[in-house]
Amino acid sequence: DYVASNNNQLGFRGRKIAYTKEDYVIVLLGDSHVEGVGCGFERVPEARLEYHLRLRGKRVRVFSVAAKGYGQDQQLAAMQRYFGQFR
C-alpha cells in the first residue's frame, strides 16, 4: 500500500519526526482518518495542517501517531511510545 519510507520512526504513516526546541509540536492521534489512508502522502492531515499553520506565520511541526482501526487503548499505547522518545 505505501512504502516504509512513508513511515515515521515509530512505524506509523507520516513524515520523519524531527523538530528543534523552538518549534511548537502538534501530534495528531487517531485511526485511519488521521493516518490519511485515502490521501496521497503529500496530502496527509499532518502535512495539510502544518502547511496552513505555517501560512499564518507559526513555527510548527505536525506529526501523526495513527493507524487504521486503532481504538482508544491502542492510541494511548501509541502516544506513550511517542513520549518515550520525543517531547
Short mmCIF file of C-alpha atoms in Angstrom, two decimals:
data_model
loop_
_atom_site.label_atom_id
_atom_site.label_comp_id
_atom_site.label_asym_id
_atom_site.label_seq_id
_atom_site.Cartn_x
_atom_site.Cartn_y
_atom_site.Cartn_z
CA ASP A 1 0.00 0.00 0.00
CA TYR A 2 2.66 2.53 0.97
CA VAL A 3 6.38 2.14 1.32
CA ALA A 4 8.33 2.09 4.57
CA SER A 5 9.93 5.43 3.68
CA ASN A 6 6.48 6.96 4.22
CA ASN A 7 6.57 5.83 7.84
CA ASN A 8 7.94 7.79 10.76
CA GLN A 9 10.37 6.37 13.33
CA LEU A 10 7.50 4.78 15.28
CA GLY A 11 6.30 2.89 12.20
CA PHE A 12 3.20 5.00 11.58
CA ARG A 13 2.38 6.54 8.22
CA GLY A 14 3.81 10.04 8.32
CA ARG A 15 6.85 12.18 7.88
CA LYS A 16 10.03 11.72 9.88
CA ILE A 17 9.67 13.15 13.38
CA ALA A 18 12.23 15.95 13.56
CA TYR A 19 11.99 19.37 15.18
CA THR A 20 14.00 21.97 17.05
CA LYS A 21 13.39 23.22 20.57
CA GLU A 22 11.95 26.42 19.06
CA ASP A 23 9.27 24.52 17.14
CA TYR A 24 5.76 24.17 18.50
CA VAL A 25 4.94 20.46 18.11
CA ILE A 26 1.47 19.07 17.41
CA VAL A 27 0.83 15.33 17.42
CA LEU A 28 -2.30 14.03 15.71
CA LEU A 29 -3.54 10.89 17.43
CA GLY A 30 -6.16 8.61 15.92
CA ASP A 31 -7.18 5.95 13.46
CA SER A 32 -7.47 5.76 9.67
CA HIS A 33 -8.84 9.30 9.43
CA VAL A 34 -5.64 10.74 10.93
CA GLU A 35 -3.47 8.23 9.08
CA GLY A 36 -4.94 9.58 5.85
CA VAL A 37 -5.38 6.21 4.20
CA GLY A 38 -7.24 7.69 1.23
CA CYS A 39 -4.77 10.57 0.73
CA GLY A 40 -1.63 10.77 -1.29
CA PHE A 41 1.35 11.01 1.03
CA GLU A 42 1.87 14.73 0.36
CA ARG A 43 -1.74 15.44 1.41
CA VAL A 44 -1.95 13.54 4.70
CA PRO A 45 -3.61 15.52 7.52
CA GLU A 46 -0.31 16.28 9.29
CA ALA A 47 1.13 17.88 6.15
CA ARG A 48 -2.01 19.92 5.42
CA LEU A 49 -2.36 21.23 8.98
CA GLU A 50 1.32 22.18 9.15
CA TYR A 51 1.11 23.91 5.78
CA HIS A 52 -1.87 26.05 6.80
CA LEU A 53 -0.41 26.96 10.21
CA ARG A 54 2.87 27.97 8.59
CA LEU A 55 0.96 30.21 6.15
CA ARG A 56 -0.13 32.10 9.26
CA GLY A 57 3.45 32.52 10.41
CA LYS A 58 3.50 29.76 13.02
CA ARG A 59 6.74 27.89 13.70
CA VAL A 60 5.13 24.48 13.96
CA ARG A 61 5.78 20.82 13.19
CA VAL A 62 2.88 18.36 12.94
CA PHE A 63 3.24 14.58 13.21
CA SER A 64 0.84 11.62 13.19
CA VAL A 65 0.54 8.71 15.56
CA ALA A 66 -2.33 6.79 13.98
CA ALA A 67 -3.27 3.51 12.36
CA LYS A 68 -6.34 2.06 10.69
CA GLY A 69 -8.69 0.50 13.21
CA TYR A 70 -6.94 1.84 16.31
CA GLY A 71 -9.18 2.21 19.34
CA GLN A 72 -8.52 4.43 22.33
CA ASP A 73 -6.48 1.77 24.15
CA GLN A 74 -4.14 1.37 21.18
CA GLN A 75 -3.97 5.14 20.72
CA LEU A 76 -2.93 5.56 24.36
CA ALA A 77 -0.19 2.94 23.95
CA ALA A 78 0.98 4.67 20.74
CA MET A 79 1.10 8.04 22.48
CA GLN A 80 3.13 6.53 25.33
CA ARG A 81 5.59 5.21 22.73
CA TYR A 82 5.79 8.69 21.21
CA PHE A 83 6.52 10.37 24.55
CA GLY A 84 9.06 7.66 25.34
CA GLN A 85 11.20 9.03 22.51
CA PHE A 86 10.05 12.59 21.82
CA ARG A 87 8.73 15.67 23.58
#
